Amino acid sequence: MKLRILPLLLAGLALPAVAQDRSVALFVDKAPGVDGTFNQSGSVTHLKTSDYSGFGIKFGANVTKWGPATLEFNASYRFKGKEDLTITPGFGQTAKFEWSYLSAGADVNFTNVVDFGGGIDLRAQQSTLILQSGSTSQEIGVNRFSPWIRAHVGYTFNAGAVKPFVALEGAWDLSAKDSYDVGTTDIDANKAYGVASPKSEYSLQVGLRF
């Protein structure tokens, strides 16, 4: 995973070098979970999720402009967060789910009183399903790339060379819906991925343009 993420990290670090205008923002998000089902040895287990909430940081750089439109390259990191899952039937098991991502993408933005626009990014997502039964713990961790589309609306305060801004953004996963079929002896992590993985995300961003 670390080697595969390296190109995204390099892209994010390179943003200031190509930028005419730059931005940095902190965001808080809410991502609805996706309920899952395990089919293991003929026994069906349902996992009920909650909404995920967490924090992240986003960097942006405007690289070209056409009238009111600008092309922005950006990179984001969503810090790892952990949420409880409800298992039915539980049989004494408890479950938690961790989710984080690193992304690199591009937006087309417009400014006309308010800021608005949209774009697409590639997310390297890391998720871990943690199953606990008594003193026994099992972790199913999977790394996965998927494309997401995003749309946002916000406002930039004209306060000089450094301009504060706020924005609301929605993002949606473009990949196909996951299904899971767990084998009798060995868990296929690729199929187990996404048991509670969000397919959408909504965030409030607060940052600076300079």
JSON list of C-alpha atoms in Angstrom, two decimals:
[
{"chain": "A", "resi": 1, "resn": "MET", "atom": "CA", "xyz": [0.00, 0.00, 0.00]},
{"chain": "A", "resi": 2, "resn": "LYS", "atom": "CA", "xyz": [2.79, 2.44, 0.89]},
{"chain": "A", "resi": 3, "resn": "LEU", "atom": "CA", "xyz": [4.48, 2.02, -2.49]},
{"chain": "A", "resi": 4, "resn": "ARG", "atom": "CA", "xyz": [1.22, 2.43, -4.38]},
{"chain": "A", "resi": 5, "resn": "ILE", "atom": "CA", "xyz": [0.36, 5.60, -2.46]},
{"chain": "A", "resi": 6, "resn": "LEU", "atom": "CA", "xyz": [3.76, 7.16, -3.20]},
{"chain": "A", "resi": 7, "resn": "PRO", "atom": "CA", "xyz": [2.70, 8.68, -6.57]},
{"chain": "A", "resi": 8, "resn": "LEU", "atom": "CA", "xyz": [-0.25, 10.38, -4.86]},
{"chain": "A", "resi": 9, "resn": "LEU", "atom": "CA", "xyz": [2.00, 11.78, -2.15]},
{"chain": "A", "resi": 10, "resn": "LEU", "atom": "CA", "xyz": [4.43, 13.11, -4.76]},
{"chain": "A", "resi": 11, "resn": "ALA", "atom": "CA", "xyz": [1.56, 14.72, -6.66]},
{"chain": "A", "resi": 12, "resn": "GLY", "atom": "CA", "xyz": [0.38, 16.46, -3.50]},
{"chain": "A", "resi": 13, "resn": "LEU", "atom": "CA", "xyz": [3.85, 17.68, -2.63]},
{"chain": "A", "resi": 14, "resn": "ALA", "atom": "CA", "xyz": [4.32, 19.03, -6.16]},
{"chain": "A", "resi": 15, "resn": "LEU", "atom": "CA", "xyz": [1.22, 21.24, -6.05]},
{"chain": "A", "resi": 16, "resn": "PRO", "atom": "CA", "xyz": [2.95, 24.39, -4.70]},
{"chain": "A", "resi": 17, "resn": "ALA", "atom": "CA", "xyz": [5.58, 24.19, -7.44]},
{"chain": "A", "resi": 18, "resn": "VAL", "atom": "CA", "xyz": [3.03, 24.50, -10.27]},
{"chain": "A", "resi": 19, "resn": "ALA", "atom": "CA", "xyz": [0.50, 26.72, -8.57]},
{"chain": "A", "resi": 20, "resn": "GLN", "atom": "CA", "xyz": [-0.55, 30.27, -9.37]},
{"chain": "A", "resi": 21, "resn": "ASP", "atom": "CA", "xyz": [-2.90, 30.27, -6.36]},
{"chain": "A", "resi": 22, "resn": "ARG", "atom": "CA", "xyz": [-2.88, 27.79, -3.51]},
{"chain": "A", "resi": 23, "resn": "SER", "atom": "CA", "xyz": [-5.26, 26.75, -0.77]},
{"chain": "A", "resi": 24, "resn": "VAL", "atom": "CA", "xyz": [-5.22, 24.67, 2.38]},
{"chain": "A", "resi": 25, "resn": "ALA", "atom": "CA", "xyz": [-8.30, 23.59, 4.32]},
{"chain": "A", "resi": 26, "resn": "LEU", "atom": "CA", "xyz": [-9.35, 21.44, 7.22]},
{"chain": "A", "resi": 27, "resn": "PHE", "atom": "CA", "xyz": [-12.57, 19.49, 6.84]},
{"chain": "A", "resi": 28, "resn": "VAL", "atom": "CA", "xyz": [-15.00, 17.56, 8.97]},
{"chain": "A", "resi": 29, "resn": "ASP", "atom": "CA", "xyz": [-17.08, 14.94, 7.20]},
{"chain": "A", "resi": 30, "resn": "LYS", "atom": "CA", "xyz": [-20.02, 12.61, 7.57]},
{"chain": "A", "resi": 31, "resn": "ALA", "atom": "CA", "xyz": [-20.07, 9.46, 5.44]},
{"chain": "A", "resi": 32, "resn": "PRO", "atom": "CA", "xyz": [-23.12, 7.15, 5.52]},
{"chain": "A", "resi": 33, "resn": "GLY", "atom": "CA", "xyz": [-22.10, 3.54, 6.10]},
{"chain": "A", "resi": 34, "resn": "VAL", "atom": "CA", "xyz": [-23.16, 0.66, 3.87]},
{"chain": "A", "resi": 35, "resn": "ASP", "atom": "CA", "xyz": [-24.75, -2.34, 5.58]},
{"chain": "A", "resi": 36, "resn": "GLY", "atom": "CA", "xyz": [-23.12, -5.66, 4.76]},
{"chain": "A", "resi": 37, "resn": "THR", "atom": "CA", "xyz": [-23.80, -9.38, 4.84]},
{"chain": "A", "resi": 38, "resn": "PHE", "atom": "CA", "xyz": [-21.35, -12.23, 5.41]},
{"chain": "A", "resi": 39, "resn": "ASN", "atom": "CA", "xyz": [-22.18, -15.66, 4.02]},
{"chain": "A", "resi": 40, "resn": "GLN", "atom": "CA", "xyz": [-19.86, -18.07, 5.76]},
{"chain": "A", "resi": 41, "resn": "SER", "atom": "CA", "xyz": [-20.36, -21.85, 5.76]},
{"chain": "A", "resi": 42, "resn": "GLY", "atom": "CA", "xyz": [-24.04, -21.41, 5.01]},
{"chain": "A", "resi": 43, "resn": "SER", "atom": "CA", "xyz": [-24.53, -19.04, 7.95]},
{"chain": "A", "resi": 44, "resn": "VAL", "atom": "CA", "xyz": [-25.63, -15.50, 7.10]},
{"chain": "A", "resi": 45, "resn": "THR", "atom": "CA", "xyz": [-24.48, -12.65, 9.32]},
{"chain": "A", "resi": 46, "resn": "HIS", "atom": "CA", "xyz": [-25.78, -9.10, 8.90]},
{"chain": "A", "resi": 47, "resn": "LEU", "atom": "CA", "xyz": [-23.70, -6.05, 9.80]},
{"chain": "A", "resi": 48, "resn": "LYS", "atom": "CA", "xyz": [-25.50, -2.78, 10.52]},
{"chain": "A", "resi": 49, "resn": "THR", "atom": "CA", "xyz": [-23.44, 0.36, 10.20]},
{"chain": "A", "resi": 50, "resn": "SER", "atom": "CA", "xyz": [-23.66, 3.89, 11.48]},
{"chain": "A", "resi": 51, "resn": "ASP", "atom": "CA", "xyz": [-22.56, 7.11, 9.81]},
{"chain": "A", "resi": 52, "resn": "TYR", "atom": "CA", "xyz": [-18.84, 7.78, 9.92]},
{"chain": "A", "resi": 53, "resn": "SER", "atom": "CA", "xyz": [-17.55, 11.14, 11.11]},
{"chain": "A", "resi": 54, "resn": "GLY", "atom": "CA", "xyz": [-13.96, 12.30, 10.94]},
{"chain": "A", "resi": 55, "resn": "PHE", "atom": "CA", "xyz": [-11.46, 14.99, 10.03]},
{"chain": "A", "resi": 56, "resn": "GLY", "atom": "CA", "xyz": [-9.06, 15.61, 7.19]},
{"chain": "A", "resi": 57, "resn": "ILE", "atom": "CA", "xyz": [-6.85, 18.11, 5.41]},
{"chain": "A", "resi": 58, "resn": "LYS", "atom": "CA", "xyz": [-6.93, 19.25, 1.79]},
{"chain": "A", "resi": 59, "resn": "PHE", "atom": "CA", "xyz": [-4.41, 21.10, -0.39]},
{"chain": "A", "resi": 60, "resn": "GLY", "atom": "CA", "xyz": [-5.24, 22.78, -3.70]},
{"chain": "A", "resi": 61, "resn": "ALA", "atom": "CA", "xyz": [-3.44, 24.63, -6.48]},
{"chain": "A", "resi": 62, "resn": "ASN", "atom": "CA", "xyz": [-4.95, 26.56, -9.41]},
{"chain": "A", "resi": 63, "resn": "VAL", "atom": "CA", "xyz": [-2.88, 25.79, -12.51]},
{"chain": "A", "resi": 64, "resn": "THR", "atom": "CA", "xyz": [-4.78, 27.61, -15.27]},
{"chain": "A", "resi": 65, "resn": "LYS", "atom": "CA", "xyz": [-7.72, 29.99, -15.75]},
{"chain": "A", "resi": 66, "resn": "TRP", "atom": "CA", "xyz": [-10.36, 30.60, -18.42]},
{"chain": "A", "resi": 67, "resn": "GLY", "atom": "CA", "xyz": [-12.40, 33.70, -17.58]},
{"chain": "A", "resi": 68, "resn": "PRO", "atom": "CA", "xyz": [-14.34, 32.88, -14.40]},
{"chain": "A", "resi": 69, "resn": "ALA", "atom": "CA", "xyz": [-13.25, 29.22, -14.45]},
{"chain": "A", "resi": 70, "resn": "THR", "atom": "CA", "xyz": [-10.09, 27.78, -12.95]},
{"chain": "A", "resi": 71, "resn": "LEU", "atom": "CA", "xyz": [-8.56, 24.30, -13.08]},
{"chain": "A", "resi": 72, "resn": "GLU", "atom": "CA", "xyz": [-7.40, 23.14, -9.67]},
{"chain": "A", "resi": 73, "resn": "PHE", "atom": "CA", "xyz": [-5.29, 20.14, -8.77]},
{"chain": "A", "resi": 74, "resn": "ASN", "atom": "CA", "xyz": [-5.79, 18.94, -5.20]},
{"chain": "A", "resi": 75, "resn": "ALA", "atom": "CA", "xyz": [-4.79, 16.29, -2.70]},
{"chain": "A", "resi": 76, "resn": "SER", "atom": "CA", "xyz": [-6.55, 15.24, 0.52]},
{"chain": "A", "resi": 77, "resn": "TYR", "atom": "CA", "xyz": [-5.95, 13.02, 3.49]},
{"chain": "A", "resi": 78, "resn": "ARG", "atom": "CA", "xyz": [-8.80, 11.79, 5.66]},
{"chain": "A", "resi": 79, "resn": "PHE", "atom": "CA", "xyz": [-7.53, 10.69, 9.07]},
{"chain": "A", "resi": 80, "resn": "LYS", "atom": "CA", "xyz": [-8.41, 7.22, 10.28]},
{"chain": "A", "resi": 81, "resn": "GLY", "atom": "CA", "xyz": [-11.66, 6.97, 12.23]},
{"chain": "A", "resi": 82, "resn": "LYS", "atom": "CA", "xyz": [-13.28, 4.00, 13.96]},
{"chain": "A", "resi": 83, "resn": "GLU", "atom": "CA", "xyz": [-16.99, 3.23, 14.31]},
{"chain": "A", "resi": 84, "resn": "ASP", "atom": "CA", "xyz": [-18.99, 0.42, 15.93]},
{"chain": "A", "resi": 85, "resn": "LEU", "atom": "CA", "xyz": [-21.01, -2.08, 13.87]},
{"chain": "A", "resi": 86, "resn": "THR", "atom": "CA", "xyz": [-24.03, -4.08, 14.99]},
{"chain": "A", "resi": 87, "resn": "ILE", "atom": "CA", "xyz": [-23.87, -7.83, 14.22]},
{"chain": "A", "resi": 88, "resn": "THR", "atom": "CA", "xyz": [-27.02, -9.94, 13.84]},
{"chain": "A", "resi": 89, "resn": "PRO", "atom": "CA", "xyz": [-26.91, -12.65, 15.04]},
{"chain": "A", "resi": 90, "resn": "GLY", "atom": "CA", "xyz": [-24.08, -11.56, 17.31]},
{"chain": "A", "resi": 91, "resn": "PHE", "atom": "CA", "xyz": [-23.18, -14.82, 19.12]},
{"chain": "A", "resi": 92, "resn": "GLY", "atom": "CA", "xyz": [-21.14, -12.72, 21.53]},
{"chain": "A", "resi": 93, "resn": "GLN", "atom": "CA", "xyz": [-19.19, -10.96, 18.77]},
{"chain": "A", "resi": 94, "resn": "THR", "atom": "CA", "xyz": [-18.61, -7.24, 18.50]},
{"chain": "A", "resi": 95, "resn": "ALA", "atom": "CA", "xyz": [-17.29, -5.40, 15.45]},
{"chain": "A", "resi": 96, "resn": "LYS", "atom": "CA", "xyz": [-15.63, -2.11, 14.61]},
{"chain": "A", "resi": 97, "resn": "PHE", "atom": "CA", "xyz": [-14.68, -0.58, 11.28]},
{"chain": "A", "resi": 98, "resn": "GLU", "atom": "CA", "xyz": [-11.79, 1.78, 10.50]},
{"chain": "A", "resi": 99, "resn": "TRP", "atom": "CA", "xyz": [-11.70, 3.95, 7.37]},
{"chain": "A", "resi": 100, "resn": "SER", "atom": "CA", "xyz": [-9.28, 6.51, 5.94]},
{"chain": "A", "resi": 101, "resn": "TYR", "atom": "CA", "xyz": [-8.12, 7.65, 2.52]},
{"chain": "A", "resi": 102, "resn": "LEU", "atom": "CA", "xyz": [-5.55, 9.59, 0.55]},
{"chain": "A", "resi": 103, "resn": "SER", "atom": "CA", "xyz": [-6.71, 11.20, -2.69]},
{"chain": "A", "resi": 104, "resn": "ALA", "atom": "CA", "xyz": [-5.44, 13.19, -5.66]},
{"chain": "A", "resi": 105, "resn": "GLY", "atom": "CA", "xyz": [-7.72, 14.86, -8.18]},
{"chain": "A", "resi": 106, "resn": "ALA", "atom": "CA", "xyz": [-8.75, 17.87, -10.23]},
{"chain": "A", "resi": 107, "resn": "ASP", "atom": "CA", "xyz": [-11.65, 20.35, -10.09]},
{"chain": "A", "resi": 108, "resn": "VAL", "atom": "CA", "xyz": [-13.10, 22.98, -12.39]},
{"chain": "A", "resi": 109, "resn": "ASN", "atom": "CA", "xyz": [-14.15, 25.90, -10.20]},
{"chain": "A", "resi": 110, "resn": "PHE", "atom": "CA", "xyz": [-16.21, 29.01, -10.90]},
{"chain": "A", "resi": 111, "resn": "THR", "atom": "CA", "xyz": [-16.50, 32.23, -8.90]},
{"chain": "A", "resi": 112, "resn": "ASN", "atom": "CA", "xyz": [-19.57, 34.41, -9.35]},
{"chain": "A", "resi": 113, "resn": "VAL", "atom": "CA", "xyz": [-20.49, 35.91, -5.97]},
{"chain": "A", "resi": 114, "resn": "VAL", "atom": "CA", "xyz": [-20.20, 32.38, -4.56]},
{"chain": "A", "resi": 115, "resn": "ASP", "atom": "CA", "xyz": [-17.73, 29.61, -5.40]},
{"chain": "A", "resi": 116, "resn": "PHE", "atom": "CA", "xyz": [-19.01, 26.44, -7.03]},
{"chain": "A", "resi": 117, "resn": "GLY", "atom": "CA", "xyz": [-17.67, 23.59, -9.12]},
{"chain": "A", "resi": 118, "resn": "GLY", "atom": "CA", "xyz": [-16.94, 19.91, -9.30]},
{"chain": "A", "resi": 119, "resn": "GLY", "atom": "CA", "xyz": [-14.32, 17.35, -10.16]},
{"chain": "A", "resi": 120, "resn": "ILE", "atom": "CA", "xyz": [-13.03, 13.84, -9.84]},
{"chain": "A", "resi": 121, "resn": "ASP", "atom": "CA", "xyz": [-10.35, 12.20, -7.75]},
{"chain": "A", "resi": 122, "resn": "LEU", "atom": "CA", "xyz": [-8.69, 8.83, -7.25]},
{"chain": "A", "resi": 123, "resn": "ARG", "atom": "CA", "xyz": [-8.83, 7.62, -3.67]},
{"chain": "A", "resi": 124, "resn": "ALA", "atom": "CA", "xyz": [-6.50, 5.13, -2.06]},
{"chain": "A", "resi": 125, "resn": "GLN", "atom": "CA", "xyz": [-8.76, 3.89, 0.72]},
{"chain": "A", "resi": 126, "resn": "GLN", "atom": "CA", "xyz": [-7.68, 1.87, 3.71]},
{"chain": "A", "resi": 127, "resn": "SER", "atom": "CA", "xyz": [-10.32, -0.02, 5.66]},
{"chain": "A", "resi": 128, "resn": "THR", "atom": "CA", "xyz": [-10.17, -2.55, 8.47]},
{"chain": "A", "resi": 129, "resn": "LEU", "atom": "CA", "xyz": [-13.00, -4.69, 9.83]},
{"chain": "A", "resi": 130, "resn": "ILE", "atom": "CA", "xyz": [-12.22, -5.72, 13.43]},
{"chain": "A", "resi": 131, "resn": "LEU", "atom": "CA", "xyz": [-14.17, -8.70, 14.81]},
{"chain": "A", "resi": 132, "resn": "GLN", "atom": "CA", "xyz": [-13.92, -9.38, 18.55]},
{"chain": "A", "resi": 133, "resn": "SER", "atom": "CA", "xyz": [-15.18, -12.50, 20.31]},
{"chain": "A", "resi": 134, "resn": "GLY", "atom": "CA", "xyz": [-14.10, -12.80, 23.92]},
{"chain": "A", "resi": 135, "resn": "SER", "atom": "CA", "xyz": [-10.31, -12.61, 23.96]},
{"chain": "A", "resi": 136, "resn": "THR", "atom": "CA", "xyz": [-10.05, -13.45, 20.25]},
{"chain": "A", "resi": 137, "resn": "SER", "atom": "CA", "xyz": [-9.71, -10.66, 17.71]},
{"chain": "A", "resi": 138, "resn": "GLN", "atom": "CA", "xyz": [-9.65, -10.89, 13.93]},
{"chain": "A", "resi": 139, "resn": "GLU", "atom": "CA", "xyz": [-8.81, -8.02, 11.58]},
{"chain": "A", "resi": 140, "resn": "ILE", "atom": "CA", "xyz": [-9.69, -7.92, 7.88]},
{"chain": "A", "resi": 141, "resn": "GLY", "atom": "CA", "xyz": [-7.73, -5.07, 6.35]},
{"chain": "A", "resi": 142, "resn": "VAL", "atom": "CA", "xyz": [-7.94, -4.08, 2.70]},
{"chain": "A", "resi": 143, "resn": "ASN", "atom": "CA", "xyz": [-6.48, -1.29, 0.58]},
{"chain": "A", "resi": 144, "resn": "ARG", "atom": "CA", "xyz": [-8.34, -0.24, -2.55]},
{"chain": "A", "resi": 145, "resn": "PHE", "atom": "CA", "xyz": [-8.29, 2.43, -5.25]},
{"chain": "A", "resi": 146, "resn": "SER", "atom": "CA", "xyz": [-11.56, 3.85, -6.60]},
{"chain": "A", "resi": 147, "resn": "PRO", "atom": "CA", "xyz": [-12.65, 6.99, -8.49]},
{"chain": "A", "resi": 148, "resn": "TRP", "atom": "CA", "xyz": [-14.98, 9.51, -6.83]},
{"chain": "A", "resi": 149, "resn": "ILE", "atom": "CA", "xyz": [-16.85, 12.51, -8.24]},
{"chain": "A", "resi": 150, "resn": "ARG", "atom": "CA", "xyz": [-17.28, 15.66, -6.17]},
{"chain": "A", "resi": 151, "resn": "ALA", "atom": "CA", "xyz": [-19.35, 18.84, -6.20]},
{"chain": "A", "resi": 152, "resn": "HIS", "atom": "CA", "xyz": [-19.03, 21.86, -3.93]},
{"chain": "A", "resi": 153, "resn": "VAL", "atom": "CA", "xyz": [-20.37, 25.31, -3.16]},
{"chain": "A", "resi": 154, "resn": "GLY", "atom": "CA", "xyz": [-18.74, 27.90, -0.93]},
{"chain": "A", "resi": 155, "resn": "TYR", "atom": "CA", "xyz": [-17.69, 31.48, -0.34]},
{"chain": "A", "resi": 156, "resn": "THR", "atom": "CA", "xyz": [-14.30, 33.22, -0.29]},
{"chain": "A", "resi": 157, "resn": "PHE", "atom": "CA", "xyz": [-13.88, 36.34, 1.84]},
{"chain": "A", "resi": 158, "resn": "ASN", "atom": "CA", "xyz": [-11.93, 39.07, 0.04]},
{"chain": "A", "resi": 159, "resn": "ALA", "atom": "CA", "xyz": [-9.57, 39.94, 2.88]},
{"chain": "A", "resi": 160, "resn": "GLY", "atom": "CA", "xyz": [-6.35, 40.75, 1.02]},
{"chain": "A", "resi": 161, "resn": "ALA", "atom": "CA", "xyz": [-3.53, 38.46, -0.03]},
{"chain": "A", "resi": 162, "resn": "VAL", "atom": "CA", "xyz": [-4.70, 35.69, 2.32]},
{"chain": "A", "resi": 163, "resn": "LYS", "atom": "CA", "xyz": [-8.40, 34.98, 1.88]},
{"chain": "A", "resi": 164, "resn": "PRO", "atom": "CA", "xyz": [-10.45, 32.78, 4.26]},
{"chain": "A", "resi": 165, "resn": "PHE", "atom": "CA", "xyz": [-13.07, 30.53, 2.69]},
{"chain": "A", "resi": 166, "resn": "VAL", "atom": "CA", "xyz": [-15.75, 28.01, 3.62]},
{"chain": "A", "resi": 167, "resn": "ALA", "atom": "CA", "xyz": [-17.23, 25.29, 1.43]},
{"chain": "A", "resi": 168, "resn": "LEU", "atom": "CA", "xyz": [-19.69, 22.41, 1.50]},
{"chain": "A", "resi": 169, "resn": "GLU", "atom": "CA", "xyz": [-18.79, 19.38, -0.59]},
{"chain": "A", "resi": 170, "resn": "GLY", "atom": "CA", "xyz": [-20.46, 16.13, -1.57]},
{"chain": "A", "resi": 171, "resn": "ALA", "atom": "CA", "xyz": [-18.56, 13.15, -2.98]},
{"chain": "A", "resi": 172, "resn": "TRP", "atom": "CA", "xyz": [-19.75, 9.85, -4.43]},
{"chain": "A", "resi": 173, "resn": "ASP", "atom": "CA", "xyz": [-17.92, 6.60, -5.21]},
{"chain": "A", "resi": 174, "resn": "LEU", "atom": "CA", "xyz": [-18.13, 5.61, -8.90]},
{"chain": "A", "resi": 175, "resn": "SER", "atom": "CA", "xyz": [-17.10, 1.98, -8.39]},
{"chain": "A", "resi": 176, "resn": "ALA", "atom": "CA", "xyz": [-19.59, -0.88, -8.54]},
{"chain": "A", "resi": 177, "resn": "LYS", "atom": "CA", "xyz": [-21.40, -1.93, -5.38]},
{"chain": "A", "resi": 178, "resn": "ASP", "atom": "CA", "xyz": [-19.40, -4.49, -3.43]},
{"chain": "A", "resi": 179, "resn": "SER", "atom": "CA", "xyz": [-20.66, -7.97, -2.52]},
{"chain": "A", "resi": 180, "resn": "TYR", "atom": "CA", "xyz": [-19.08, -10.36, -0.06]},
{"chain": "A", "resi": 181, "resn": "ASP", "atom": "CA", "xyz": [-18.81, -14.11, 0.13]},
{"chain": "A", "resi": 182, "resn": "VAL", "atom": "CA", "xyz": [-16.45, -15.33, 2.84]},
{"chain": "A", "resi": 183, "resn": "GLY", "atom": "CA", "xyz": [-14.90, -18.75, 2.31]},
{"chain": "A", "resi": 184, "resn": "THR", "atom": "CA", "xyz": [-15.02, -21.54, 4.87]},
{"chain": "A", "resi": 185, "resn": "THR", "atom": "CA", "xyz": [-11.31, -21.53, 5.69]},
{"chain": "A", "resi": 186, "resn": "ASP", "atom": "CA", "xyz": [-9.74, -18.40, 4.27]},
{"chain": "A", "resi": 187, "resn": "ILE", "atom": "CA", "xyz": [-11.17, -14.91, 4.11]},
{"chain": "A", "resi": 188, "resn": "ASP", "atom": "CA", "xyz": [-10.75, -13.29, 0.71]},
{"chain": "A", "resi": 189, "resn": "ALA", "atom": "CA", "xyz": [-9.90, -9.75, 1.76]},
{"chain": "A", "resi": 190, "resn": "ASN", "atom": "CA", "xyz": [-10.80, -8.30, -1.63]},
{"chain": "A", "resi": 191, "resn": "LYS", "atom": "CA", "xyz": [-14.35, -9.60, -1.29]},
{"chain": "A", "resi": 192, "resn": "ALA", "atom": "CA", "xyz": [-14.52, -8.74, 2.39]},
{"chain": "A", "resi": 193, "resn": "TYR", "atom": "CA", "xyz": [-13.60, -5.16, 1.59]},
{"chain": "A", "resi": 194, "resn": "GLY", "atom": "CA", "xyz": [-16.26, -2.57, 2.04]},
{"chain": "A", "resi": 195, "resn": "VAL", "atom": "CA", "xyz": [-18.56, -4.37, 4.45]},
{"chain": "A", "resi": 196, "resn": "ALA", "atom": "CA", "xyz": [-19.23, -0.97, 5.95]},
{"chain": "A", "resi": 197, "resn": "SER", "atom": "CA", "xyz": [-17.29, 1.14, 3.47]},
{"chain": "A", "resi": 198, "resn": "PRO", "atom": "CA", "xyz": [-18.92, 4.50, 2.67]},
{"chain": "A", "resi": 199, "resn": "LYS", "atom": "CA", "xyz": [-20.12, 5.14, -0.86]},
{"chain": "A", "resi": 200, "resn": "SER", "atom": "CA", "xyz": [-20.73, 8.85, -0.28]},
{"chain": "A", "resi": 201, "resn": "GLU", "atom": "CA", "xyz": [-19.23, 11.61, 1.84]},
{"chain": "A", "resi": 202, "resn": "TYR", "atom": "CA", "xyz": [-20.36, 15.12, 2.84]},
{"chain": "A", "resi": 203, "resn": "SER", "atom": "CA", "xyz": [-17.94, 17.62, 4.32]},
{"chain": "A", "resi": 204, "resn": "LEU", "atom": "CA", "xyz": [-17.61, 21.15, 5.66]},
{"chain": "A", "resi": 205, "resn": "GLN", "atom": "CA", "xyz": [-14.30, 22.78, 4.72]},
{"chain": "A", "resi": 206, "resn": "VAL", "atom": "CA", "xyz": [-12.69, 25.84, 6.33]},
{"chain": "A", "resi": 207, "resn": "GLY", "atom": "CA", "xyz": [-9.45, 27.15, 4.89]},
{"chain": "A", "resi": 208, "resn": "LEU", "atom": "CA", "xyz": [-7.26, 29.83, 3.39]},
{"chain": "A", "resi": 209, "resn": "ARG", "atom": "CA", "xyz": [-6.40, 30.85, -0.18]},
{"chain": "A", "resi": 210, "resn": "PHE", "atom": "CA", "xyz": [-3.07, 32.59, -0.83]}
]
